[in-house]
């Protein structure tokens, strides 16, 4: 049974959340919530990129490049 305190993103991507501290998990949830409020449904690619940025696996420039590529793909397919 899922933890009642976990968010839908934590339930959808537990393997990505596993490498984050509780404070990082909270920051990620807040960021994803903001995206959702802006009308964007966060998907695995976005969550993975945010986790990579939060944990220092990628820098901000790389994150922004990936975000721009996602936006471009979205605009050409939808």
mmCIF file of C-alpha atoms in Angstrom:
data_model
loop_
_atom_site.group_PDB
_atom_site.id
_atom_site.type_symbol
_atom_site.label_atom_id
_atom_site.label_comp_id
_atom_site.label_asym_id
_atom_site.label_seq_id
_atom_site.Cartn_x
_atom_site.Cartn_y
_atom_site.Cartn_z
ATOM 1 C CA UNK A 1 0.000 0.000 0.000
ATOM 2 C CA UNK A 2 1.487 3.404 -0.946
ATOM 3 C CA UNK A 3 2.606 5.750 1.794
ATOM 4 C CA UNK A 4 -0.233 8.237 2.352
ATOM 5 C CA UNK A 5 2.299 11.054 2.726
ATOM 6 C CA UNK A 6 3.893 10.494 -0.666
ATOM 7 C CA UNK A 7 2.880 12.515 -3.677
ATOM 8 C CA UNK A 8 1.662 11.069 -6.938
ATOM 9 C CA UNK A 9 5.116 11.727 -8.395
ATOM 10 C CA UNK A 10 6.816 9.877 -5.543
ATOM 11 C CA UNK A 11 4.446 6.976 -6.182
ATOM 12 C CA UNK A 12 5.023 7.100 -9.952
ATOM 13 C CA UNK A 13 8.821 7.410 -9.838
ATOM 14 C CA UNK A 14 10.026 5.882 -6.545
ATOM 15 C CA UNK A 15 13.372 4.887 -8.052
ATOM 16 C CA UNK A 16 14.118 8.533 -8.892
ATOM 17 C CA UNK A 17 13.087 9.810 -5.464
ATOM 18 C CA UNK A 18 15.149 7.111 -3.718
ATOM 19 C CA UNK A 19 18.409 8.960 -4.323
ATOM 20 C CA UNK A 20 17.157 12.242 -2.817
ATOM 21 C CA UNK A 21 17.248 13.458 0.766
ATOM 22 C CA UNK A 22 13.899 14.362 2.357
ATOM 23 C CA UNK A 23 14.641 18.068 1.794
ATOM 24 C CA UNK A 24 15.465 17.407 -1.866
ATOM 25 C CA UNK A 25 12.285 15.352 -2.241
ATOM 26 C CA UNK A 26 10.250 18.236 -0.858
ATOM 27 C CA UNK A 27 11.936 20.703 -3.224
ATOM 28 C CA UNK A 28 11.250 18.396 -6.170
ATOM 29 C CA UNK A 29 7.593 18.016 -5.162
ATOM 30 C CA UNK A 30 7.212 21.797 -4.952
ATOM 31 C CA UNK A 31 8.806 22.249 -8.372
ATOM 32 C CA UNK A 32 6.623 19.567 -9.947
ATOM 33 C CA UNK A 33 3.557 21.063 -8.286
ATOM 34 C CA UNK A 34 4.397 24.438 -9.802
ATOM 35 C CA UNK A 35 4.751 22.854 -13.239
ATOM 36 C CA UNK A 36 1.370 21.152 -12.801
ATOM 37 C CA UNK A 37 -0.268 24.428 -11.757
ATOM 38 C CA UNK A 38 1.149 25.996 -14.922
ATOM 39 C CA UNK A 39 -0.669 23.334 -16.953
ATOM 40 C CA UNK A 40 2.263 21.024 -17.648
ATOM 41 C CA UNK A 41 1.919 17.414 -16.517
ATOM 42 C CA UNK A 42 5.380 16.360 -15.324
ATOM 43 C CA UNK A 43 6.557 13.141 -16.968
ATOM 44 C CA UNK A 44 9.424 10.760 -16.226
ATOM 45 C CA UNK A 45 11.903 12.659 -18.411
ATOM 46 C CA UNK A 46 11.252 15.919 -16.569
ATOM 47 C CA UNK A 47 11.438 14.278 -13.149
ATOM 48 C CA UNK A 48 14.652 12.484 -14.105
ATOM 49 C CA UNK A 49 16.261 15.684 -15.385
ATOM 50 C CA UNK A 50 15.280 17.569 -12.233
ATOM 51 C CA UNK A 51 16.706 14.790 -10.050
ATOM 52 C CA UNK A 52 19.943 14.867 -12.068
ATOM 53 C CA UNK A 53 20.168 18.626 -11.567
ATOM 54 C CA UNK A 54 19.319 18.487 -7.859
ATOM 55 C CA UNK A 55 21.952 15.791 -7.254
ATOM 56 C CA UNK A 56 24.606 17.571 -9.310
ATOM 57 C CA UNK A 57 24.793 14.984 -12.098
ATOM 58 C CA UNK A 58 24.097 17.746 -14.620
ATOM 59 C CA UNK A 59 24.577 21.497 -14.454
ATOM 60 C CA UNK A 60 21.957 24.178 -15.010
ATOM 61 C CA UNK A 61 22.983 24.712 -18.641
ATOM 62 C CA UNK A 62 22.481 21.020 -19.430
ATOM 63 C CA UNK A 63 19.140 21.017 -17.619
ATOM 64 C CA UNK A 64 18.031 24.065 -19.629
ATOM 65 C CA UNK A 65 19.124 22.423 -22.911
ATOM 66 C CA UNK A 66 17.083 19.336 -22.088
ATOM 67 C CA UNK A 67 14.087 21.461 -21.096
ATOM 68 C CA UNK A 68 14.304 23.384 -24.377
ATOM 69 C CA UNK A 69 14.487 20.124 -26.334
ATOM 70 C CA UNK A 70 11.425 18.806 -24.445
ATOM 71 C CA UNK A 71 9.520 22.014 -25.191
ATOM 72 C CA UNK A 72 10.454 21.782 -28.866
ATOM 73 C CA UNK A 73 9.319 18.143 -29.065
ATOM 74 C CA UNK A 74 6.077 19.068 -27.331
ATOM 75 C CA UNK A 75 5.385 21.953 -29.705
ATOM 76 C CA UNK A 76 5.963 19.802 -32.786
ATOM 77 C CA UNK A 77 3.877 16.848 -31.597
ATOM 78 C CA UNK A 78 0.991 18.588 -29.910
#
